[in-house]
Coordinates of C-alpha atoms and ligand atoms in Angstrom, one line a residue:
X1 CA -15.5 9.2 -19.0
X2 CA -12.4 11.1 -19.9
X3 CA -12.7 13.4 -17.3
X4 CA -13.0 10.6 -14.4
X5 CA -10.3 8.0 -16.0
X6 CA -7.2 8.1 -18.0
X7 CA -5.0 6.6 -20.5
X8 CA -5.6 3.1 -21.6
X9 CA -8.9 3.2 -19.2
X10 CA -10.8 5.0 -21.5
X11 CA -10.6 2.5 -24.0
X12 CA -11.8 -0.1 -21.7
X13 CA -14.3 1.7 -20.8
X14 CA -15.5 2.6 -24.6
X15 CA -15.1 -1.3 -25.1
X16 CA -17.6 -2.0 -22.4
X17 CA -20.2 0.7 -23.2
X18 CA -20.2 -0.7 -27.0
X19 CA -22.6 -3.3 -26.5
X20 CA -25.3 -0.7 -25.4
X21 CA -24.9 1.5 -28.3
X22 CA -24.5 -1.0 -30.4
X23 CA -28.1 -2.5 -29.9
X24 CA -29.7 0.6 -31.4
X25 CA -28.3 -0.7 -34.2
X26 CA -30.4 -4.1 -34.3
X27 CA -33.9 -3.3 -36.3
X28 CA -36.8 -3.6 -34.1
X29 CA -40.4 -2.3 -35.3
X30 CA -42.6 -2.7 -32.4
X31 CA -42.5 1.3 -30.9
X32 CA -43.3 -0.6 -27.8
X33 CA -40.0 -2.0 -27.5
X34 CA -38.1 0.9 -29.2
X35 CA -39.5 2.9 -26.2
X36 CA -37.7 0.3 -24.0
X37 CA -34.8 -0.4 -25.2
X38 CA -34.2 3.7 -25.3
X39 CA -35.1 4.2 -22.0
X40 CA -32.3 0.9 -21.1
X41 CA -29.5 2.1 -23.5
X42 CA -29.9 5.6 -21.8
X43 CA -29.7 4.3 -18.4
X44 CA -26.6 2.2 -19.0
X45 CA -25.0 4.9 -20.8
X46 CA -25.8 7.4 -17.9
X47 CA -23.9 4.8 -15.6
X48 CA -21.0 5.6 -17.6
X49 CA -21.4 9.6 -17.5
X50 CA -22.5 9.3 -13.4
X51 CA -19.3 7.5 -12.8
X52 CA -17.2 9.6 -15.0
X53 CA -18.5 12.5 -12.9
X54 CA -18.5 11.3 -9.5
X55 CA -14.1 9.9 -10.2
X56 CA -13.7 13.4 -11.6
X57 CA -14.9 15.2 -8.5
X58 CA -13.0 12.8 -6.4
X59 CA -9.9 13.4 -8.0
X60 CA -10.8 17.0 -8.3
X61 CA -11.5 18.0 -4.8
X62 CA -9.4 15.2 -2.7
X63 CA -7.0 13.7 -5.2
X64 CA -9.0 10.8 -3.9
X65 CA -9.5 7.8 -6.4
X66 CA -13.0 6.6 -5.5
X67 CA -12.2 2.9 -4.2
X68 CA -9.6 4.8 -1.5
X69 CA -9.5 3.9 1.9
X70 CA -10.3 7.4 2.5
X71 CA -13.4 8.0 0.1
X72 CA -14.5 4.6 1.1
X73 CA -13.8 5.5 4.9
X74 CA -15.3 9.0 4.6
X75 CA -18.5 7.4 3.2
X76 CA -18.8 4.6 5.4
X77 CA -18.0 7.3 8.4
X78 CA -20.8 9.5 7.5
X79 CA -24.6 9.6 8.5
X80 CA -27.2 11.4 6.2
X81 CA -27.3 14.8 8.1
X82 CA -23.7 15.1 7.9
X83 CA -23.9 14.5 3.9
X84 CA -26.7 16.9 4.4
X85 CA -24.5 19.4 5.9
X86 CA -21.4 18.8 3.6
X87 CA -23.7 19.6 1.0
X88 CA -24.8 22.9 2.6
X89 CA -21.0 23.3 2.8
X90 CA -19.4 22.9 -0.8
X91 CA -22.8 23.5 -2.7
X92 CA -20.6 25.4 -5.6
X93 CA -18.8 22.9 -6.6
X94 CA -21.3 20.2 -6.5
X95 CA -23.7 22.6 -8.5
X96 CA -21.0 22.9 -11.2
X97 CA -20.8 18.9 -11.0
X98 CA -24.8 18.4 -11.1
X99 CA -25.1 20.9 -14.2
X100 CA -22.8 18.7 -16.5
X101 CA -24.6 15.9 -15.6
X102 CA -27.5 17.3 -17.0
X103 CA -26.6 18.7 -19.7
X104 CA -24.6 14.9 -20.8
X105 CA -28.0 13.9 -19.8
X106 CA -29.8 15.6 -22.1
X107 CA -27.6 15.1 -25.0
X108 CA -27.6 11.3 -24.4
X109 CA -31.2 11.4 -24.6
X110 CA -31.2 13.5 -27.9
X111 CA -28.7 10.8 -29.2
X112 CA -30.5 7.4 -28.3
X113 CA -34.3 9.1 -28.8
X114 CA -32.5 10.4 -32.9
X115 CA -30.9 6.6 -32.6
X116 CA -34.3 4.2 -32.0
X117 CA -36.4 6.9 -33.9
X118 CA -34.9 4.8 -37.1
X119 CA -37.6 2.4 -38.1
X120 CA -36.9 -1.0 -39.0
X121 CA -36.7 -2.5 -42.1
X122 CA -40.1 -3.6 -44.1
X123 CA -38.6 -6.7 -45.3
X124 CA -37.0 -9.3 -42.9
X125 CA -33.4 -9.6 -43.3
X126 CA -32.8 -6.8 -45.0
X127 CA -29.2 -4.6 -43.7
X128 CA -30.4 -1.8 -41.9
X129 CA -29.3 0.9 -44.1
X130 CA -27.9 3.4 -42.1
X131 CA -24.7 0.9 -42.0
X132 CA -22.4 -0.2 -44.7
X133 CA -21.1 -3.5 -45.5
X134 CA -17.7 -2.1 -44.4
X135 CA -19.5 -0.6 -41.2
X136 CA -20.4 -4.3 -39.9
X137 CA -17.2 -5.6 -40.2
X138 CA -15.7 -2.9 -38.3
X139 CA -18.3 -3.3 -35.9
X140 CA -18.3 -6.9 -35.3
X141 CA -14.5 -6.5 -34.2
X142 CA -15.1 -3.4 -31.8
X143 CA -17.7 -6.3 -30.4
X144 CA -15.0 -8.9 -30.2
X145 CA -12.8 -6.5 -28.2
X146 CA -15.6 -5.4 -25.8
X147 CA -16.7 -9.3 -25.5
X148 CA -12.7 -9.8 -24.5
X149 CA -13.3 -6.8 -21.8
X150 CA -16.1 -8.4 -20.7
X151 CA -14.2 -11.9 -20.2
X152 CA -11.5 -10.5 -17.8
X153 CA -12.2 -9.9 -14.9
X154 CA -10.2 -6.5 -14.0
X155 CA -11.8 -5.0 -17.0
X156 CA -14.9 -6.1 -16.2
X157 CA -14.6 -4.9 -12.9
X158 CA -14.6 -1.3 -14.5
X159 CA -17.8 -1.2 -15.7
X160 CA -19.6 1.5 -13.8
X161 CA -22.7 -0.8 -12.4
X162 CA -20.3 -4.0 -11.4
X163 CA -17.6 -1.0 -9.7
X164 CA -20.3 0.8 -7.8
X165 CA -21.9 -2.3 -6.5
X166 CA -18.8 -3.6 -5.2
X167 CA -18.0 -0.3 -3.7
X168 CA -21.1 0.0 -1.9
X169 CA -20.8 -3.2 -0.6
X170 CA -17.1 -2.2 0.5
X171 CA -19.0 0.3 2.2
X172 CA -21.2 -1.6 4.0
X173 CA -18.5 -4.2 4.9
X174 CA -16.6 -2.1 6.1
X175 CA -18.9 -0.3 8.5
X176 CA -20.0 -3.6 10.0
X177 CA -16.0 -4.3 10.4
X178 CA -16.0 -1.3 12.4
X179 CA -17.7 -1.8 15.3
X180 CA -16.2 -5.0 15.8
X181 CA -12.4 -3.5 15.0
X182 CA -13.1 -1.2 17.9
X183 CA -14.2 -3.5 20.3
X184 CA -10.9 -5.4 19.3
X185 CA -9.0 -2.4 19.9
X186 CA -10.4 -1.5 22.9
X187 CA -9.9 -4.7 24.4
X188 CA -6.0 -4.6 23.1
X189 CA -5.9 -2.0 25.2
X190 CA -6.7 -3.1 28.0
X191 CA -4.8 -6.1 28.0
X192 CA -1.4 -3.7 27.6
X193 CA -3.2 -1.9 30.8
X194 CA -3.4 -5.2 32.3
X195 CA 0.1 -5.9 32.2
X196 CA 1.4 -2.6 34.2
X197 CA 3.8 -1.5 31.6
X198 CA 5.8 1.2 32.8
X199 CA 8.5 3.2 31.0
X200 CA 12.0 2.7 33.2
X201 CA 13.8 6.1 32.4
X202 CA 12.5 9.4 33.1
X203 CA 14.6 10.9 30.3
X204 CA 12.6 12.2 27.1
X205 CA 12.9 9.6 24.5
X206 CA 11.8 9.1 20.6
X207 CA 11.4 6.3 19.1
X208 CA 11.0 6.0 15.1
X209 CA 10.4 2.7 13.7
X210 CA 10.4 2.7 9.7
X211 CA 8.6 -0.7 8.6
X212 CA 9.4 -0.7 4.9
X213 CA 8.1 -2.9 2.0
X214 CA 9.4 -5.7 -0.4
X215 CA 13.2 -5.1 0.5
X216 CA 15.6 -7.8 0.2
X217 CA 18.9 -6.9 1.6
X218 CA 21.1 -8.7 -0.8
X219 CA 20.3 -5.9 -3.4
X220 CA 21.5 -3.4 -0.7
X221 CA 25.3 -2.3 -1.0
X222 CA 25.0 -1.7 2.5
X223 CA 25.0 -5.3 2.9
X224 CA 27.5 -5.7 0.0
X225 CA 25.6 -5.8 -2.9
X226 CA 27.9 -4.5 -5.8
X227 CA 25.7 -2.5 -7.2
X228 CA 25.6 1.0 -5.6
X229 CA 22.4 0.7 -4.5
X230 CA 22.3 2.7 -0.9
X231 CA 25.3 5.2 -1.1
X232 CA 23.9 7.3 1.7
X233 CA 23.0 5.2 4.2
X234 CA 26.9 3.4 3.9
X235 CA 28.0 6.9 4.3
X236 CA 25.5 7.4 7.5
X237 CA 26.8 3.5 8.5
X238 CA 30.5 4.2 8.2
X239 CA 30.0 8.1 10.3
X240 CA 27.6 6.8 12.6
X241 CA 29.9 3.7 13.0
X242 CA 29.6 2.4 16.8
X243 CA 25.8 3.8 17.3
X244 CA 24.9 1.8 14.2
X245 CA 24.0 -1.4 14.0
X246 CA 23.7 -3.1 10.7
X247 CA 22.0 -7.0 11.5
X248 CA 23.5 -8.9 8.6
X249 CA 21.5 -12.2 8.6
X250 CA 17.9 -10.8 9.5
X251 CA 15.1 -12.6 8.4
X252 CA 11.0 -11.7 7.7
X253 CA 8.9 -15.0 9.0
X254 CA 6.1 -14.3 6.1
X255 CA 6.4 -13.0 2.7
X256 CA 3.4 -10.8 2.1
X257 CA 2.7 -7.7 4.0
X258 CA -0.5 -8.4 6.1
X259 CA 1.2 -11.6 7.6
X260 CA 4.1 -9.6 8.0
X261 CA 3.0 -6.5 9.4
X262 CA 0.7 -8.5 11.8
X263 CA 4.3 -10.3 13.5
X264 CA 5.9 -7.9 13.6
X265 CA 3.2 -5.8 15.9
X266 CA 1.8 -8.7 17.7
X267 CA 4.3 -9.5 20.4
X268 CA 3.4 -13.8 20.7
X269 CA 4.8 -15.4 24.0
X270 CA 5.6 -18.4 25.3
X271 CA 3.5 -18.0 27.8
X272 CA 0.6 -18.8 25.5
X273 CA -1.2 -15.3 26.3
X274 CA -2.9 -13.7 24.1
X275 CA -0.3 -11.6 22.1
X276 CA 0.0 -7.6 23.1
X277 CA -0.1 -5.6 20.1
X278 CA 3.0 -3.3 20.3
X279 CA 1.5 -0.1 20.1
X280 CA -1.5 -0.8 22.8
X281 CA 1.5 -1.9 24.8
X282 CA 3.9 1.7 24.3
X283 CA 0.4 3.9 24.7
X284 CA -0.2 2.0 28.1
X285 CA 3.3 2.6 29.0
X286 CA 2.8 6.0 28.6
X287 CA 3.9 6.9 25.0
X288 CA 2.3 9.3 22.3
X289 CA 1.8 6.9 19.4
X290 CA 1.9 8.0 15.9
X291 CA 1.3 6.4 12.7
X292 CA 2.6 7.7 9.7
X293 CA 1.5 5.9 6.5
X294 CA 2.4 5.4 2.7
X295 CA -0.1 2.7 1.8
X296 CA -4.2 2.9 1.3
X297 CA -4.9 -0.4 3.4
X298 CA -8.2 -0.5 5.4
X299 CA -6.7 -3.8 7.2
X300 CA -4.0 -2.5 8.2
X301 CA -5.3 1.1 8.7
X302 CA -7.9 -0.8 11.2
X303 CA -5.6 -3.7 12.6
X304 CA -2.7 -1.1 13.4
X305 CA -2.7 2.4 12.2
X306 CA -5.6 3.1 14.0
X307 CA -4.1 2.6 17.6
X308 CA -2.2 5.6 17.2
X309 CA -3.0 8.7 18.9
X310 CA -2.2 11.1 15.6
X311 CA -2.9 8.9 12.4
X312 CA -0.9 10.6 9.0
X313 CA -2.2 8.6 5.8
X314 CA -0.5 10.4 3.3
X315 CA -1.4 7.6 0.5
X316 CA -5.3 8.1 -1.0
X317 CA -4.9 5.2 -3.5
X318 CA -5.4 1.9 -2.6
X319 CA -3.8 -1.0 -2.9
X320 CA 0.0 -1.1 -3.8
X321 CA -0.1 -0.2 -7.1
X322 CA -0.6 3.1 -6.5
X323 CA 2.5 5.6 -7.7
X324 CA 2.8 8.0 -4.0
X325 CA 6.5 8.3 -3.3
X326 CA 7.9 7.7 -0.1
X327 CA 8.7 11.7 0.5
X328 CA 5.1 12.1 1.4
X329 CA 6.2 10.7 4.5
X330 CA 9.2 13.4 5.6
X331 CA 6.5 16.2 6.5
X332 CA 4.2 14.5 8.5
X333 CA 7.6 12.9 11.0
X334 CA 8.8 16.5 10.9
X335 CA 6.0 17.5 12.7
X336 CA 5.7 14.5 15.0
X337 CA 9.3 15.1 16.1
X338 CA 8.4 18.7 17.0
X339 CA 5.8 17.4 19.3
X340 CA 6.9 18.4 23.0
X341 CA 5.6 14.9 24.3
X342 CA 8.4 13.4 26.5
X343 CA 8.0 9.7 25.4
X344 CA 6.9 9.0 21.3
X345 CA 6.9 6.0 19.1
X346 CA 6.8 7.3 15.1
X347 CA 5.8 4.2 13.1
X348 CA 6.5 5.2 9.7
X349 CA 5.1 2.8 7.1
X350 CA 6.6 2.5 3.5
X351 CA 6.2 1.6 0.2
X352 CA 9.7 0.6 0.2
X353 CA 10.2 -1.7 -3.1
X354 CA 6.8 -2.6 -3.8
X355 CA 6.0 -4.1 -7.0
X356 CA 5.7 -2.2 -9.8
X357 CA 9.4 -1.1 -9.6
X358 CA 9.0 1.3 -11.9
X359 CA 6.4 3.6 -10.1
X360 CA 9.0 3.8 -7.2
X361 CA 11.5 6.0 -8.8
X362 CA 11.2 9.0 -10.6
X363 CA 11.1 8.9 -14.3
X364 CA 14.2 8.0 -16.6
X365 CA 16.2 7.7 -13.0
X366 CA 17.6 3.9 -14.1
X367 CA 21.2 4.0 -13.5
X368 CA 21.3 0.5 -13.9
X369 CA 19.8 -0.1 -17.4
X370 CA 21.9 1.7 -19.2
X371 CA 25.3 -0.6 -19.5
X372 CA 26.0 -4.5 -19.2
X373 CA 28.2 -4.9 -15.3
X374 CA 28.7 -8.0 -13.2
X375 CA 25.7 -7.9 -11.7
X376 CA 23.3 -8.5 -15.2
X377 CA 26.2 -10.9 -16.3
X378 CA 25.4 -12.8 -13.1
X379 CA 21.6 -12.8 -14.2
X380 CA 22.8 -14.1 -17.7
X381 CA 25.0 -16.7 -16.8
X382 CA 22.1 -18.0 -14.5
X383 CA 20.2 -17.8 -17.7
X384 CA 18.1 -15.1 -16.2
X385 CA 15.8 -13.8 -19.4
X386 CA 16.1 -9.5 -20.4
X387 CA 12.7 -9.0 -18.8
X388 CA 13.9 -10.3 -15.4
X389 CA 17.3 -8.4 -16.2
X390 CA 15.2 -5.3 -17.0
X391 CA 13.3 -6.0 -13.4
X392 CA 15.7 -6.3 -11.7
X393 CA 17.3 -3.1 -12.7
X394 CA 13.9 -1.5 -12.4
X395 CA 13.9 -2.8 -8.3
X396 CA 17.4 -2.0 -7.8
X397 CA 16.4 1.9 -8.6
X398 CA 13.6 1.8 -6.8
X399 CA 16.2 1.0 -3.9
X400 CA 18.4 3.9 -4.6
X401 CA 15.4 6.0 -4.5
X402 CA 14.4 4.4 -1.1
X403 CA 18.2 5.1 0.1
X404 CA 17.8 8.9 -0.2
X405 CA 14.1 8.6 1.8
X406 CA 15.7 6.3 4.8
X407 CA 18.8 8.3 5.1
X408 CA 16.1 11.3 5.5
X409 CA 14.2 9.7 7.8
X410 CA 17.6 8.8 9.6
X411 CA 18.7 12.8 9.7
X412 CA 15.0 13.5 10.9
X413 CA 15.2 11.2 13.8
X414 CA 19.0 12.0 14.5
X415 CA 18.3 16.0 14.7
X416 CA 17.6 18.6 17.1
X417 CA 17.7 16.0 20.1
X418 CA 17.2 17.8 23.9
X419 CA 20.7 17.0 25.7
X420 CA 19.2 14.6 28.0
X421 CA 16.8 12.8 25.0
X422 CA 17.4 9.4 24.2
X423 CA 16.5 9.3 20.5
X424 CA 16.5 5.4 18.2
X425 CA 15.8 4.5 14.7
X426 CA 14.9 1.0 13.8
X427 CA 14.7 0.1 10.1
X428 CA 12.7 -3.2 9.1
X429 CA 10.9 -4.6 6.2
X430 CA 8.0 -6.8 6.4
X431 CA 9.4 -9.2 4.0
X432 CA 11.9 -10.2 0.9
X433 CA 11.8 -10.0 -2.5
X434 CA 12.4 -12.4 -5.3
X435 CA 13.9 -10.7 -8.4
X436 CA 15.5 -13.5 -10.6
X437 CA 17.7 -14.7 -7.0
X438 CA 16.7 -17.7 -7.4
X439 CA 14.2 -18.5 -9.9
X440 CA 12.8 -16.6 -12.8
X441 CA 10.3 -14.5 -10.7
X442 CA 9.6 -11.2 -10.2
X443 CA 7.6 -10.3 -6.9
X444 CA 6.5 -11.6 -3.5
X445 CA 8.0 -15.3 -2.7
X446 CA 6.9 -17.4 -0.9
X447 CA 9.0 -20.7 -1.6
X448 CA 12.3 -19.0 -1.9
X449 CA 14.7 -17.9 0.8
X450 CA 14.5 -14.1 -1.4
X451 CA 10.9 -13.5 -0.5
X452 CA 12.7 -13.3 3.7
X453 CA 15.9 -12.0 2.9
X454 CA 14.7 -8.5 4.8
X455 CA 17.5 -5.6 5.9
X456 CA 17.4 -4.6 9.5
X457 CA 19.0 -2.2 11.4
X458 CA 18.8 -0.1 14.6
X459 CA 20.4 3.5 15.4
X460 CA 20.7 4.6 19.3
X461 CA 21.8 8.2 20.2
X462 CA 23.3 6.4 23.3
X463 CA 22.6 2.4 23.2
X464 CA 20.7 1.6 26.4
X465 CA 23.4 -0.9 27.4
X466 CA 26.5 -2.1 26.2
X467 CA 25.8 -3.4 22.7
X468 CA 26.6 -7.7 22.8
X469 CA 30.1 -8.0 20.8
X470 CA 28.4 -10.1 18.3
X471 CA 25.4 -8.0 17.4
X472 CA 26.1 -7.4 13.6
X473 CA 26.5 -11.3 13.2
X474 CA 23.5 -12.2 15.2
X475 CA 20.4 -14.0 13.2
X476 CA 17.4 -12.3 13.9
X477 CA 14.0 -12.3 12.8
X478 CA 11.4 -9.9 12.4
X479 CA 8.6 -11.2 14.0
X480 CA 10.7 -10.5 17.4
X481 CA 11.4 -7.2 16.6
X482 CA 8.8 -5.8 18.7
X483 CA 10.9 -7.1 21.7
X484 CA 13.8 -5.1 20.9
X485 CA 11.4 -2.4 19.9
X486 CA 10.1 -2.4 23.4
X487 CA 13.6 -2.5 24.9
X488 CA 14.3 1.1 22.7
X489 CA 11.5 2.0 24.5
X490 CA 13.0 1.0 27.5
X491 CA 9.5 0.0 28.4
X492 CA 9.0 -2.9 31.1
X493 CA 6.5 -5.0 31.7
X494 CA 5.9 -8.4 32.8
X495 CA 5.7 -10.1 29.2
X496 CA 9.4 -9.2 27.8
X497 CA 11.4 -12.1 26.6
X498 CA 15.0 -11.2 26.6
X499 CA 15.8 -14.1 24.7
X500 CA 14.0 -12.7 21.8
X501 CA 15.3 -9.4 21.9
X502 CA 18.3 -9.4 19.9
X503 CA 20.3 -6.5 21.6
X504 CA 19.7 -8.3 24.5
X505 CA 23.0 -10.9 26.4
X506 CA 19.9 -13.3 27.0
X507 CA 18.9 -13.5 23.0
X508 CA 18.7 -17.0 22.0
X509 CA 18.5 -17.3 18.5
X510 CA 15.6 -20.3 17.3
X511 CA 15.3 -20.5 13.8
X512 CA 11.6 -20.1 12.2
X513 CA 10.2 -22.9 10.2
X514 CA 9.8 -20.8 6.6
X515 CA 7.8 -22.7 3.9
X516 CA 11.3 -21.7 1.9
X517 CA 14.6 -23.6 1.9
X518 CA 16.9 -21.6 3.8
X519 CA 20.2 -23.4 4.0
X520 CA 21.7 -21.1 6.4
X521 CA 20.2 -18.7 8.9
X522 CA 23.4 -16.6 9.3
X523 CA 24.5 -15.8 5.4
Ligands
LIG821 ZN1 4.6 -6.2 1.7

C-alpha cells in the first residue's frame, strides 16, 4: 500500500482494510467456517497488496497514476497479443513486480492461517483473550473511522475492489466511445473538406493559440488589476505596443471547461449548418495541426486533441487536480515551431488557474500572503472571510506563475520567424473565475459575471489588415473566437462570418444570454 499511494491515502486505505482483519478477531468454532473466512480475509487483503503493486509499477515505469487518460487509453488500446508481446518486452521488471507479490502473498497467508488458527472460546460470551479490555475500545474507534471511510464516497471509492471495477469499466466505456468518436471525427472532416477551405496567402505562417484555464482578467495587472500579477506580459504589451492587442471587455459564454472548450472549437453559424470544428477546418485548408496538452481529459483528448496531426499530452494525471506545471508545455511547442511545415496551427492547452491554487505555483512562491495591501482590504471591507482572502492570494500566484509560462510561450511563437513568415499568438481562457468578486466563493461560477470575466488577446508579426481603431475596446466573446482564429489563418471558406470576427470592420458585437448578471458587456 505504501509503495502504490502516499501521504494521507495510506490511512484511508488502512481504515478500509480494518474491517477484514478485524473479523479474525470475532470467535468462530466451526473449522468449516474458519477455513472460509481465511480464505475471504486473504483475498480482500490481497486486493489491497495487488493494487498497491500494480499503482507502484505505474508510477514507476510511466509516472502514470493508474486512472490516467493514458494508462486507461494504453489499456483500452491494446489487444491480448500486444500485452503478450509487451510482456515479452519488459519481462525484468514485471518479474521483479510478480516476485513481491508473492512473497506479500505468502506472508499474508502466514498471518490470517496464525490469525483463524485461534480457537474460539468454550463458553459463550466470554472476551476472546488474545484482546484486552483496553484493546476493544481502541478497536471499536479504528472501526468508527473505517465505517466513516466507508460512508464517503471518495474514500470509498479507494478501496481496491470498488477502484478496479470502475476502472475496468472506464475501460470498457471508453473503447466503445471509440469507434463512435472516430466516425465523428471522420465525418468532421469531411464536412471542413466539404466546404473548400483554402488558405489565401502563399506566405509560411504559424499560428499558436494558447487556450488557458480558470482565468479572470480582473486579477490580471495587465488589465489593471493592482496587484502585480503579470509583470511580463505588461512589459511584452508596452514593447510589442502596436502588434499587440489587449481585448479589454472579453467574455467566456460558459463557465466550465468542457462547455467552454467545445465553443470555442465548434465554429456555430447562422446558417444553421452543422458547426465545423476548427481544427477539421485548418487541416482541410491545408494546415499541420498540433495539439499540445496540460490536462488528462479523455473528452476532450477525443472531442479535440485528437484531430491533430502530432498529439503532445504532457499531463498523465487525470482530472484537474493534478499538480503538472504549465512548463511541461514549452518543450513540446519548441519542437512544433521547428517543424519545416509552411502552414501550422499550435493549440496549446493550459492548466492556467485551475482550482487548487495552490498546486499552480511552486512552493512558498506567495508574494501576496505575506502583508495586508488594498487589495485584501477590499476583500475585508466587502466582508470577504481569511479563507477567501487566503484564496485569493493563493489564485493571484498561481497567475504570476502563469505570467512567466505565457510570456514564454509569447517569445516561443515571436522567435526565429523566416523573413517572409507570418507568425500570431492568440491567448484565451475557456472561462472566469470567482474568487470572493462577488460572493464568498472560491471556484467555477456559474451565476456570477466572475466565472466569464476571461482575458483575451492576440499578437500578429504583421496584422493581416489594418487593425479597426476601436479594437482594444471592442466586446468580444469567446465562443467566436474561432472566427478570428480562422482569419490568423487567413483561411477562406464559404462559412466565415465577419461579423463575428472581432478584428474584422464587419464585427457586430450581440451580447450572449449568460445565466449571470452582467450589467455591462464593455467594463
Ligand atoms: Zn476550465
Amino acid at each position: 500500500m505504501a509503495l502504490g499511494h502516499d501521504g494521507r491515502r495510506i490511512s484511508q486505505l488502512m481504515a478500509l482494510a480494518l474491517p477484514a482483519l478485524a473479523w479474525l478477531l470475532w470467535p468462530v468454532r466451526a473449522r468449516a467456517w474458519r477455513r472460509i473466512r481465511a480464505a475471504t480475509v486473504w483475498t480482500l487483503g490481497m486486493s489491497f497488496v495487488v493494487d498497491g503493486i500494480a499503482r507502484a509499477y505505474l508510477t514507476d515505469s510511466y509516472q502514470a497514476a493508474a486512472d490516467s487518460g493514458m494508462v486507461i487509453g494504453a489499456v483500452a488500446n491494446t489487444s491480448a497479443k500486444e500485452s503478450a508481446e509487451y510482456l515479452a518486452m519488459y519481462w525484468r521488471p514485471a518479474v521483479a513486480w510478480a516476485t513481491a507479490l508473492f512473497v506479500a502473498a505468502l506472508l499474508m497467508w502466514h498471518a490470517v492461517a496464525r490469525a483463524s488458527a485461534v480457537p474460539a472460546p468454550r463458553r459463550a460470551g466470554q472476551v476472546p483473550s488474545m484482546l484486552s479490555r483496553f484493546g476493544v475500545g481502541v478497536l471499536g474507534v479504528a472501526l468508527l473511522v473505517s465505517a466513516a471511510g466507508y460512508a464517503s464516497k471518495p474514500w470509498r471509492r479507494l478501496h481496491p475492489v470498488v477502484f478496479w471495477a470502475g476502472w475496468s469499466e472506464s475501460v470498457q466505456e471508453l473503447r466503445h466511445s471509440w469507434s463512435h468518436h472516430e466516425a465523428a471525427r471522420e465525418l468532421a472532416l469531411q464536412r471542413a473538406r466539404d466546404a473548400d477551405p483554402v488558405i489565401a496567402s502563399a506566405a509560411p505562417s504559424t499560428v499558436v493559440l494558447v487556450i488557458s484555464e480558470s482565468i479572470n482578467r480582473d486579477n490580471l495587472g495587465l488589465y489593471g488589476y493592482p496587484r502585480a500579477t503579470t509583470p511580463t506580459m505588461r512589459a511584452r504589451h508596452h514593447a510589442l505596443d502596436a502588434e499587440f492587442v489587449l481585448l479589454k471587455n472579453a467574455w467566456s459564454v460558459d463557465a466550465t471547461t468542457l462547455p467552454g472548450l467545445r465553443s470555442l472549437m465548434l465554429m456555430d453559424n447562422a446558417q444553421g449548418q452543422p458547426p465545423q470544428h476548427l481544427l477539421a477546418l485548418a487541416k482541410a485548408a491545408g494546415y499541420r495541426v498540433w495539439w499540445i496538452g496540460n490536462q488528462d481529459d479523455i473528452a476532450i483528448e477525443n472531442l479535440h486533441a485528437r484531430f491533430a496531426d502530432e498529439l503532445h499530452l504532457v499531463n498523465r494525471t487525470p482530472g484537474r487536480g493534478s499538480q503538472s506545471p504549465d512548463t511541461a508545455v514549452l518543450e513540446p511547442l519548441q519542437s512544433a515551431m521547428a517543424d519545416p511545415h509552411p502552414h501550422k496551427l499550435v493549440v496549446v492547452h493550459l492548466m492556467g488557474a485551475h482550482p487548487h491554487y495552490r498546486l499552480r505555483f511552486p512552493d512558498k512562491a506567495n508574494p501576496f500572503d505575506d502583508y495586508s495591501d488594498g487589495v485584501d482590504q477590499g476583500m475585508q471591507h466587502a466582508g470577504r472571510p481569511g479563507w477567501l482572502r487566503r484564496a485569493r492570494d493563493e489564485y493571484d500566484s498561481a497567475l504570476l506563475t502563469q505570467d512567466a509560462v505565457m510570456s514564454s510561450l509569447l517569445d516561443m511563437t515571436r522567435k526565429g520567424a523566416a523573413s517572409n513568415e507570418y507568425r500570431a499568438w492568440m491567448f484565451v481562457s475557456d472561462h472566469g473565475q470567482e474568487v470572493g468578486h462577488q460572493i464568498n466563493h472560491a471556484g467555477h461560477s456559474q451565476m456570477t459575471a466572475a466565472g466569464y470575466r476571461i482575458p483575451a488577446m492576440i499578437w500578429q508579426s504583421a496584422p493581416r489588415d489594418t487593425l479597426p481603431a476601436d479594437i482594444d475596446d471592442r466586446p468580444f466573446r469567446a465562443d467566436w473566437a474561432d472566427m478570428t482564429v480562422a482569419r490568423l489563418l487567413d483561411i477562406r471558406w464559404k462559412g466565415y462570418e465577419a461579423s463575428r470576427d472581432v478584428l474584422s470592420d464587419a464585427y457586430r458585437w450581440r451580447a450572449p444570454a449568460l445565466p449571470a448578471k452582467v450589467e455591462s458587456f464593455v467594463k
